[in-house]
Amino acid sequence: MRTYDATAVPHTLAPIVSALRAAGCVFAEDEAQLLVAEAPDSEALAEWVDLRVSGMPLEHILGWADFCGERIAVDPGVFVPRRRTELLVHQAICLLPDRVSSPPPIVVDLCCGSGAVGTVIARLYPEAELHSADIDPAAVNCARRNVDAVGGRVYQGDLFAALPPGLQGRVRILAVNAPYVPTEAIKTMPPEARLYESRAALDGGDDGLDFHRRVAAEALKWLLPEGHLLIETSGQQSGRTAGIVAGAGFTVRTVHSDGLDGTVVVGAPLCGKRSRWVPGRRAPSY
Ligand SMILES: C[S@@+](CC[C@H](N)C(=O)[O-])C[C@H]1O[C@@H](n2cnc3c(N)ncnc32)[C@H](O)[C@@H]1O
């Protein structure tokens, strides 16, 4: 194993950058700086560089991810929160009441993974009452570390079955980044995702939309009439996700951010209004 002197940063950085670049890391310099800054000693640094060169995601090595400018703990095997998902957080914050209301607005982060989405919403809107849930015990353990710190609760189970029934009809924001990769497309994903994140975090079924159907079918039962369902999807799948949400009794709009490369379908309970979703309509740009 190579060793690097973590105290001699300028001399250490160059060989690490070269090693990372040769391994195909696009942001080799930034990553090298982070590894040097975070490694407790030179032995750990050498081990971390080897892990990164072998393809392990940087966030799993460091034990945290930068998400919306916040450090989110990420354990091995747990889905690394992506930059595109910051759009889901932005949209949720925009839909929370301007003023502190009583009772506090309830936010549910379903399929929470590390708990990143709910944790950042609660940091930006501390009055919110946060409930996060995931089926994977490793994700739930990881989410507890993030969500406990902002005063939220984490549950384990299959979608809504994980939540306390007392939340039915009371949820203001239902934020969902569920798996949406079509099963066949998983093999084309980068090795960082395929090899280091659980298949259950990626696989959305034949067309990738199984979870969107299941969530949309049950969401009305949990939301307040003035609540919102927000589902992250891909640009390609957004028309179909919007159709599913509209078909479940919501008025729908699709938000896209070129900068974040993120797409979110936002549904508001119809409550007698006609759906504004038109099949094939282009998503407005964010
Ligand atoms: C794409 S990851 C997103 C994680 C997190 N929301 C984020 O944005 O970082 C999907 C998550 O859904 C969880 N999941 C898969 N099937 C589930 C189910 N039936 N019920 C609840 N969570 C599920 C996975 O364990 C994984 O953590």
mmCIF file of C-alpha atoms and ligand atoms in Angstrom:
data_model
loop_
_atom_site.group_PDB
_atom_site.id
_atom_site.type_symbol
_atom_site.label_atom_id
_atom_site.label_comp_id
_atom_site.label_asym_id
_atom_site.label_seq_id
_atom_site.Cartn_x
_atom_site.Cartn_y
_atom_site.Cartn_z
ATOM 1 C CA MET A 1 0.000 0.000 0.000
ATOM 2 C CA ARG A 2 1.264 3.495 -0.870
ATOM 3 C CA THR A 3 1.508 5.996 1.975
ATOM 4 C CA TYR A 4 1.012 9.731 1.763
ATOM 5 C CA ASP A 5 2.119 12.343 4.256
ATOM 6 C CA ALA A 6 -1.146 14.061 5.098
ATOM 7 C CA THR A 7 0.725 16.917 6.799
ATOM 8 C CA ALA A 8 2.627 17.832 3.628
ATOM 9 C CA VAL A 9 -0.442 18.716 1.633
ATOM 10 C CA PRO A 10 1.051 20.299 -1.521
ATOM 11 C CA HIS A 11 3.477 17.372 -2.035
ATOM 12 C CA THR A 12 0.804 14.821 -1.203
ATOM 13 C CA LEU A 13 -1.861 16.223 -3.462
ATOM 14 C CA ALA A 14 -0.160 15.760 -6.843
ATOM 15 C CA PRO A 15 0.258 11.945 -6.727
ATOM 16 C CA ILE A 16 -3.260 11.537 -5.359
ATOM 17 C CA VAL A 17 -4.701 13.710 -8.100
ATOM 18 C CA SER A 18 -2.799 11.638 -10.687
ATOM 19 C CA ALA A 19 -4.022 8.352 -9.180
ATOM 20 C CA LEU A 20 -7.637 9.570 -9.100
ATOM 21 C CA ARG A 21 -7.443 10.999 -12.594
ATOM 22 C CA ALA A 22 -6.027 7.742 -13.945
ATOM 23 C CA ALA A 23 -8.943 5.927 -12.296
ATOM 24 C CA GLY A 24 -11.373 8.181 -14.184
ATOM 25 C CA CYS A 25 -12.437 10.573 -11.398
ATOM 26 C CA VAL A 26 -13.709 13.696 -13.148
ATOM 27 C CA PHE A 27 -13.205 15.990 -10.150
ATOM 28 C CA ALA A 28 -9.838 14.505 -9.159
ATOM 29 C CA GLU A 29 -8.426 17.724 -7.632
ATOM 30 C CA ASP A 30 -11.486 18.466 -5.487
ATOM 31 C CA GLU A 31 -11.666 14.858 -4.363
ATOM 32 C CA ALA A 32 -7.961 14.719 -3.534
ATOM 33 C CA GLN A 33 -8.282 17.853 -1.422
ATOM 34 C CA LEU A 34 -11.231 16.398 0.455
ATOM 35 C CA LEU A 35 -9.487 13.089 1.087
ATOM 36 C CA VAL A 36 -6.376 14.847 2.400
ATOM 37 C CA ALA A 37 -8.425 17.185 4.572
ATOM 38 C CA GLU A 38 -10.604 14.437 6.066
ATOM 39 C CA ALA A 39 -8.240 11.487 6.489
ATOM 40 C CA PRO A 40 -7.216 11.099 10.139
ATOM 41 C CA ASP A 41 -3.650 9.996 9.273
ATOM 42 C CA SER A 42 -1.436 9.017 6.359
ATOM 43 C CA GLU A 43 -2.308 5.301 6.582
ATOM 44 C CA ALA A 44 -5.997 6.053 6.387
ATOM 45 C CA LEU A 45 -5.330 8.452 3.522
ATOM 46 C CA ALA A 46 -3.541 5.759 1.528
ATOM 47 C CA GLU A 47 -6.363 3.301 2.203
ATOM 48 C CA TRP A 48 -8.998 5.876 1.186
ATOM 49 C CA VAL A 49 -7.191 6.694 -2.057
ATOM 50 C CA ASP A 50 -7.006 2.983 -2.896
ATOM 51 C CA LEU A 51 -10.730 2.593 -2.171
ATOM 52 C CA ARG A 52 -11.576 5.565 -4.365
ATOM 53 C CA VAL A 53 -9.327 4.268 -7.157
ATOM 54 C CA SER A 54 -11.131 0.923 -6.901
ATOM 55 C CA GLY A 55 -14.437 2.733 -7.539
ATOM 56 C CA MET A 56 -16.028 3.224 -4.108
ATOM 57 C CA PRO A 57 -18.110 6.452 -4.054
ATOM 58 C CA LEU A 58 -16.270 9.313 -2.338
ATOM 59 C CA GLU A 59 -19.226 9.835 0.001
ATOM 60 C CA HIS A 60 -19.059 6.252 1.291
ATOM 61 C CA ILE A 61 -15.360 6.704 2.002
ATOM 62 C CA LEU A 62 -15.772 10.035 3.779
ATOM 63 C CA GLY A 63 -18.980 8.933 5.506
ATOM 64 C CA TRP A 64 -20.888 12.025 4.428
ATOM 65 C CA ALA A 65 -22.292 13.797 1.383
ATOM 66 C CA ASP A 66 -22.705 17.481 0.678
ATOM 67 C CA PHE A 67 -26.411 18.005 -0.010
ATOM 68 C CA CYS A 68 -27.837 21.531 -0.270
ATOM 69 C CA GLY A 69 -24.683 22.730 1.498
ATOM 70 C CA GLU A 70 -25.314 20.456 4.513
ATOM 71 C CA ARG A 71 -23.231 17.475 5.607
ATOM 72 C CA ILE A 72 -25.431 14.397 5.469
ATOM 73 C CA ALA A 73 -24.088 11.167 7.018
ATOM 74 C CA VAL A 74 -24.066 8.350 4.440
ATOM 75 C CA ASP A 75 -23.257 4.778 5.485
ATOM 76 C CA PRO A 76 -21.850 2.095 3.164
ATOM 77 C CA GLY A 77 -24.548 0.649 0.906
ATOM 78 C CA VAL A 78 -26.935 3.540 1.500
ATOM 79 C CA PHE A 79 -28.004 5.646 -1.505
ATOM 80 C CA VAL A 80 -25.833 8.749 -1.891
ATOM 81 C CA PRO A 81 -28.081 11.830 -2.152
ATOM 82 C CA ARG A 82 -27.723 13.358 -5.618
ATOM 83 C CA ARG A 83 -27.430 17.004 -6.544
ATOM 84 C CA ARG A 84 -30.551 16.775 -8.760
ATOM 85 C CA THR A 85 -32.611 15.915 -5.666
ATOM 86 C CA GLU A 86 -31.931 19.386 -4.272
ATOM 87 C CA LEU A 87 -34.792 20.463 -6.574
ATOM 88 C CA LEU A 88 -37.187 18.344 -4.500
ATOM 89 C CA VAL A 89 -36.078 20.228 -1.377
ATOM 90 C CA HIS A 90 -36.408 23.651 -3.072
ATOM 91 C CA GLN A 91 -39.919 22.829 -4.258
ATOM 92 C CA ALA A 92 -41.003 21.540 -0.858
ATOM 93 C CA ILE A 93 -39.741 24.689 0.878
ATOM 94 C CA CYS A 94 -41.624 26.879 -1.645
ATOM 95 C CA LEU A 95 -44.858 25.036 -0.828
ATOM 96 C CA LEU A 96 -44.618 25.353 2.959
ATOM 97 C CA PRO A 97 -46.589 28.241 4.501
ATOM 98 C CA ASP A 98 -44.742 31.599 4.631
ATOM 99 C CA ARG A 99 -45.613 32.080 8.245
ATOM 100 C CA VAL A 100 -45.303 29.689 11.139
ATOM 101 C CA SER A 101 -48.681 28.034 11.433
ATOM 102 C CA SER A 102 -50.286 26.140 14.251
ATOM 103 C CA PRO A 103 -50.293 23.147 14.250
ATOM 104 C CA PRO A 104 -46.854 22.907 12.580
ATOM 105 C CA PRO A 105 -46.848 21.617 8.999
ATOM 106 C CA ILE A 106 -46.171 17.887 8.737
ATOM 107 C CA VAL A 107 -43.524 16.836 6.217
ATOM 108 C CA VAL A 108 -43.129 13.182 5.188
ATOM 109 C CA ASP A 109 -39.968 12.008 3.409
ATOM 110 C CA LEU A 110 -40.943 8.642 1.935
ATOM 111 C CA CYS A 111 -38.165 6.309 0.673
ATOM 112 C CA CYS A 112 -35.837 8.543 2.684
ATOM 113 C CA GLY A 113 -32.523 6.675 2.218
ATOM 114 C CA SER A 114 -29.989 8.632 4.274
ATOM 115 C CA GLY A 115 -32.798 11.023 5.240
ATOM 116 C CA ALA A 116 -31.183 13.855 3.262
ATOM 117 C CA VAL A 117 -34.353 15.381 1.811
ATOM 118 C CA GLY A 118 -36.295 15.616 5.059
ATOM 119 C CA THR A 119 -33.249 16.645 7.073
ATOM 120 C CA VAL A 120 -32.524 19.640 4.867
ATOM 121 C CA ILE A 121 -36.211 20.627 4.714
ATOM 122 C CA ALA A 122 -36.272 20.586 8.522
ATOM 123 C CA ARG A 123 -33.032 22.601 8.721
ATOM 124 C CA LEU A 124 -34.449 25.256 6.374
ATOM 125 C CA TYR A 125 -37.922 25.180 7.954
ATOM 126 C CA PRO A 126 -37.364 24.207 11.598
ATOM 127 C CA GLU A 127 -41.070 24.570 12.489
ATOM 128 C CA ALA A 128 -41.912 21.529 10.326
ATOM 129 C CA GLU A 129 -42.747 18.209 11.982
ATOM 130 C CA LEU A 130 -40.671 15.648 10.067
ATOM 131 C CA HIS A 131 -41.468 11.962 9.548
ATOM 132 C CA SER A 132 -39.095 9.889 7.360
ATOM 133 C CA ALA A 133 -39.391 6.250 6.289
ATOM 134 C CA ASP A 134 -37.525 3.610 4.316
ATOM 135 C CA ILE A 135 -37.739 -0.156 3.905
ATOM 136 C CA ASP A 136 -33.984 -0.809 4.187
ATOM 137 C CA PRO A 137 -32.700 -1.226 7.782
ATOM 138 C CA ALA A 138 -29.262 0.175 6.797
ATOM 139 C CA ALA A 139 -30.909 3.286 5.366
ATOM 140 C CA VAL A 140 -33.103 3.658 8.455
ATOM 141 C CA ASN A 141 -30.074 3.473 10.789
ATOM 142 C CA CYS A 142 -28.255 6.034 8.695
ATOM 143 C CA ALA A 143 -31.320 8.297 8.437
ATOM 144 C CA ARG A 144 -31.726 8.242 12.227
ATOM 145 C CA ARG A 145 -28.308 9.897 12.583
ATOM 146 C CA ASN A 146 -29.354 12.731 10.265
ATOM 147 C CA VAL A 147 -33.029 13.045 11.136
ATOM 148 C CA ASP A 148 -32.620 12.802 14.949
ATOM 149 C CA ALA A 149 -30.378 15.864 14.763
ATOM 150 C CA VAL A 150 -33.256 17.954 13.402
ATOM 151 C CA GLY A 151 -35.871 16.521 15.770
ATOM 152 C CA GLY A 152 -37.622 14.250 13.255
ATOM 153 C CA ARG A 153 -38.746 10.605 13.467
ATOM 154 C CA VAL A 154 -37.658 7.694 11.261
ATOM 155 C CA TYR A 155 -39.669 4.520 10.616
ATOM 156 C CA GLN A 156 -38.902 1.277 8.814
ATOM 157 C CA GLY A 157 -41.354 -0.394 6.444
ATOM 158 C CA ASP A 158 -42.920 -0.646 2.998
ATOM 159 C CA LEU A 159 -43.950 2.841 1.804
ATOM 160 C CA PHE A 160 -46.954 4.200 3.778
ATOM 161 C CA ALA A 161 -47.201 1.060 5.930
ATOM 162 C CA ALA A 162 -44.192 2.404 7.851
ATOM 163 C CA LEU A 163 -45.993 5.587 8.941
ATOM 164 C CA PRO A 164 -48.125 6.058 12.052
ATOM 165 C CA PRO A 165 -51.780 5.847 10.908
ATOM 166 C CA GLY A 166 -52.457 9.026 12.906
ATOM 167 C CA LEU A 167 -50.731 11.037 10.139
ATOM 168 C CA GLN A 168 -53.508 10.212 7.665
ATOM 169 C CA GLY A 169 -55.197 13.354 6.330
ATOM 170 C CA ARG A 170 -52.664 15.640 8.075
ATOM 171 C CA VAL A 171 -49.589 15.729 5.802
ATOM 172 C CA ARG A 172 -48.688 19.073 4.227
ATOM 173 C CA ILE A 173 -45.698 17.914 2.156
ATOM 174 C CA LEU A 174 -45.192 14.356 0.919
ATOM 175 C CA ALA A 175 -41.715 14.350 -0.645
ATOM 176 C CA VAL A 176 -40.757 11.197 -2.517
ATOM 177 C CA ASN A 177 -37.550 10.173 -4.211
ATOM 178 C CA ALA A 178 -38.361 6.507 -4.707
ATOM 179 C CA PRO A 179 -36.436 4.160 -7.021
ATOM 180 C CA TYR A 180 -37.305 5.012 -10.649
ATOM 181 C CA VAL A 181 -34.683 3.266 -12.784
ATOM 182 C CA PRO A 182 -36.282 0.723 -15.159
ATOM 183 C CA THR A 183 -34.990 -2.748 -14.208
ATOM 184 C CA GLU A 184 -33.255 -3.316 -17.552
ATOM 185 C CA ALA A 185 -31.457 0.053 -17.359
ATOM 186 C CA ILE A 186 -29.702 -0.773 -14.079
ATOM 187 C CA LYS A 187 -26.947 -2.626 -15.894
ATOM 188 C CA THR A 188 -26.105 0.545 -17.834
ATOM 189 C CA MET A 189 -25.636 2.636 -14.676
ATOM 190 C CA PRO A 190 -22.165 3.736 -13.522
ATOM 191 C CA PRO A 191 -20.413 1.112 -11.338
ATOM 192 C CA GLU A 192 -20.496 3.508 -8.369
ATOM 193 C CA ALA A 193 -24.280 3.099 -8.271
ATOM 194 C CA ARG A 194 -24.519 -0.521 -9.444
ATOM 195 C CA LEU A 195 -21.873 -1.914 -7.105
ATOM 196 C CA TYR A 196 -22.095 0.295 -4.040
ATOM 197 C CA GLU A 197 -25.797 1.141 -3.688
ATOM 198 C CA SER A 198 -28.460 -1.461 -2.964
ATOM 199 C CA ARG A 199 -30.520 -2.649 -5.917
ATOM 200 C CA ALA A 200 -33.637 -1.863 -3.892
ATOM 201 C CA ALA A 201 -32.590 1.798 -3.940
ATOM 202 C CA LEU A 202 -32.541 1.892 -7.748
ATOM 203 C CA ASP A 203 -34.995 -0.618 -9.211
ATOM 204 C CA GLY A 204 -38.319 0.949 -10.133
ATOM 205 C CA GLY A 205 -39.679 -2.101 -11.970
ATOM 206 C CA ASP A 206 -40.189 -2.722 -15.706
ATOM 207 C CA ASP A 207 -40.811 0.895 -16.711
ATOM 208 C CA GLY A 208 -39.302 2.412 -13.553
ATOM 209 C CA LEU A 209 -42.665 3.734 -12.395
ATOM 210 C CA ASP A 210 -43.907 1.013 -10.031
ATOM 211 C CA PHE A 211 -43.279 3.160 -6.947
ATOM 212 C CA HIS A 212 -44.853 6.251 -8.528
ATOM 213 C CA ARG A 213 -48.041 4.256 -9.137
ATOM 214 C CA ARG A 214 -48.100 2.892 -5.601
ATOM 215 C CA VAL A 215 -47.363 6.247 -3.981
ATOM 216 C CA ALA A 216 -49.881 8.166 -6.107
ATOM 217 C CA ALA A 217 -52.599 5.600 -5.416
ATOM 218 C CA GLU A 218 -52.371 6.123 -1.651
ATOM 219 C CA ALA A 219 -51.177 9.718 -1.322
ATOM 220 C CA LEU A 220 -54.601 11.434 -1.121
ATOM 221 C CA LYS A 221 -55.412 9.482 2.027
ATOM 222 C CA TRP A 222 -52.434 11.039 3.819
ATOM 223 C CA LEU A 223 -52.506 14.622 2.551
ATOM 224 C CA LEU A 224 -54.322 17.681 3.801
ATOM 225 C CA PRO A 225 -56.592 19.240 1.138
ATOM 226 C CA GLU A 226 -53.993 22.052 0.854
ATOM 227 C CA GLY A 227 -51.080 19.565 0.911
ATOM 228 C CA HIS A 228 -48.781 18.574 -1.941
ATOM 229 C CA LEU A 229 -47.259 15.389 -3.303
ATOM 230 C CA LEU A 230 -43.797 15.882 -4.802
ATOM 231 C CA ILE A 231 -42.162 13.050 -6.744
ATOM 232 C CA GLU A 232 -38.675 13.160 -8.227
ATOM 233 C CA THR A 233 -38.530 11.593 -11.664
ATOM 234 C CA SER A 234 -36.364 11.784 -14.783
ATOM 235 C CA GLY A 235 -36.966 14.218 -17.631
ATOM 236 C CA GLN A 236 -37.731 11.244 -19.873
ATOM 237 C CA GLN A 237 -40.236 9.692 -17.478
ATOM 238 C CA SER A 238 -41.814 12.951 -16.285
ATOM 239 C CA GLY A 239 -44.805 12.827 -18.660
ATOM 240 C CA ARG A 240 -45.709 9.346 -17.446
ATOM 241 C CA THR A 241 -45.154 10.208 -13.768
ATOM 242 C CA ALA A 242 -47.353 13.293 -14.234
ATOM 243 C CA GLY A 243 -50.024 11.140 -15.879
ATOM 244 C CA ILE A 244 -49.969 8.689 -12.973
ATOM 245 C CA VAL A 245 -50.296 11.489 -10.404
ATOM 246 C CA ALA A 246 -53.071 13.228 -12.385
ATOM 247 C CA GLY A 247 -54.887 9.909 -12.717
ATOM 248 C CA ALA A 248 -54.802 9.503 -8.937
ATOM 249 C CA GLY A 249 -56.824 12.712 -8.397
ATOM 250 C CA PHE A 250 -54.274 15.533 -8.432
ATOM 251 C CA THR A 251 -53.802 18.719 -10.375
ATOM 252 C CA VAL A 252 -50.255 18.452 -11.658
ATOM 253 C CA ARG A 253 -47.305 20.559 -12.738
ATOM 254 C CA THR A 254 -43.817 19.450 -13.643
ATOM 255 C CA VAL A 255 -40.773 21.448 -12.598
ATOM 256 C CA HIS A 256 -37.403 21.021 -14.250
ATOM 257 C CA SER A 257 -34.033 22.536 -13.402
ATOM 258 C CA ASP A 258 -31.381 22.492 -16.119
ATOM 259 C CA GLY A 259 -28.771 23.608 -13.563
ATOM 260 C CA LEU A 260 -29.472 20.708 -11.202
ATOM 261 C CA ASP A 261 -30.551 18.332 -13.971
ATOM 262 C CA GLY A 262 -33.539 17.540 -11.757
ATOM 263 C CA THR A 263 -37.230 16.985 -12.454
ATOM 264 C CA VAL A 264 -40.047 16.963 -9.923
ATOM 265 C CA VAL A 265 -43.735 16.300 -10.475
ATOM 266 C CA VAL A 266 -45.845 18.327 -8.042
ATOM 267 C CA GLY A 267 -49.411 17.256 -7.354
ATOM 268 C CA ALA A 268 -52.123 19.117 -5.422
ATOM 269 C CA PRO A 269 -55.323 17.274 -4.452
ATOM 270 C CA LEU A 270 -57.958 18.070 -7.056
ATOM 271 C CA CYS A 271 -60.785 18.602 -4.574
ATOM 272 C CA GLY A 272 -63.279 19.006 -7.416
ATOM 273 C CA LYS A 273 -60.975 21.075 -9.703
ATOM 274 C CA ARG A 274 -60.232 19.782 -13.194
ATOM 275 C CA SER A 275 -56.734 18.421 -13.795
ATOM 276 C CA ARG A 276 -54.440 20.906 -15.511
ATOM 277 C CA TRP A 277 -52.185 18.146 -16.799
ATOM 278 C CA VAL A 278 -52.202 17.687 -20.533
ATOM 279 C CA PRO A 279 -50.571 14.525 -21.926
ATOM 280 C CA GLY A 280 -47.404 15.317 -23.874
ATOM 281 C CA ARG A 281 -47.103 18.869 -22.487
ATOM 282 C CA ARG A 282 -43.508 20.003 -22.077
ATOM 283 C CA ALA A 283 -42.289 20.562 -18.558
ATOM 284 C CA PRO A 284 -41.669 24.255 -17.823
ATOM 285 C CA SER A 285 -38.069 25.102 -17.124
ATOM 286 C CA TYR A 286 -37.129 25.956 -13.541
HETATM 287 C C1 LIG B 1 -33.401 6.456 -4.998
HETATM 288 S S1 LIG B 1 -33.178 6.088 -3.286
HETATM 289 C C2 LIG B 1 -33.512 7.719 -2.633
HETATM 290 C C3 LIG B 1 -33.107 7.937 -1.212
HETATM 291 C C4 LIG B 1 -33.356 9.353 -0.713
HETATM 292 N N1 LIG B 1 -34.750 9.728 -0.843
HETATM 293 C C5 LIG B 1 -32.484 10.349 -1.456
HETATM 294 O O1 LIG B 1 -33.001 11.098 -2.275
HETATM 295 O O2 LIG B 1 -31.274 10.366 -1.205
HETATM 296 C C6 LIG B 1 -34.664 5.170 -2.958
HETATM 297 C C7 LIG B 1 -34.856 4.681 -1.543
HETATM 298 O O3 LIG B 1 -36.113 3.967 -1.516
HETATM 299 C C8 LIG B 1 -36.003 2.914 -0.596
HETATM 300 N N2 LIG B 1 -37.056 1.930 -0.873
HETATM 301 C C9 LIG B 1 -37.068 0.965 -1.833
HETATM 302 N N3 LIG B 1 -38.216 0.271 -1.759
HETATM 303 C C10 LIG B 1 -38.946 0.797 -0.745
HETATM 304 C C11 LIG B 1 -40.221 0.494 -0.179
HETATM 305 N N4 LIG B 1 -40.983 -0.501 -0.662
HETATM 306 N N5 LIG B 1 -40.654 1.240 0.858
HETATM 307 C C12 LIG B 1 -39.884 2.237 1.361
HETATM 308 N N6 LIG B 1 -38.657 2.564 0.877
HETATM 309 C C13 LIG B 1 -38.202 1.860 -0.169
HETATM 310 C C14 LIG B 1 -34.586 2.402 -0.800
HETATM 311 O O4 LIG B 1 -34.157 1.657 0.332
HETATM 312 C C15 LIG B 1 -33.814 3.714 -1.017
HETATM 313 O O5 LIG B 1 -33.288 4.182 0.201
#
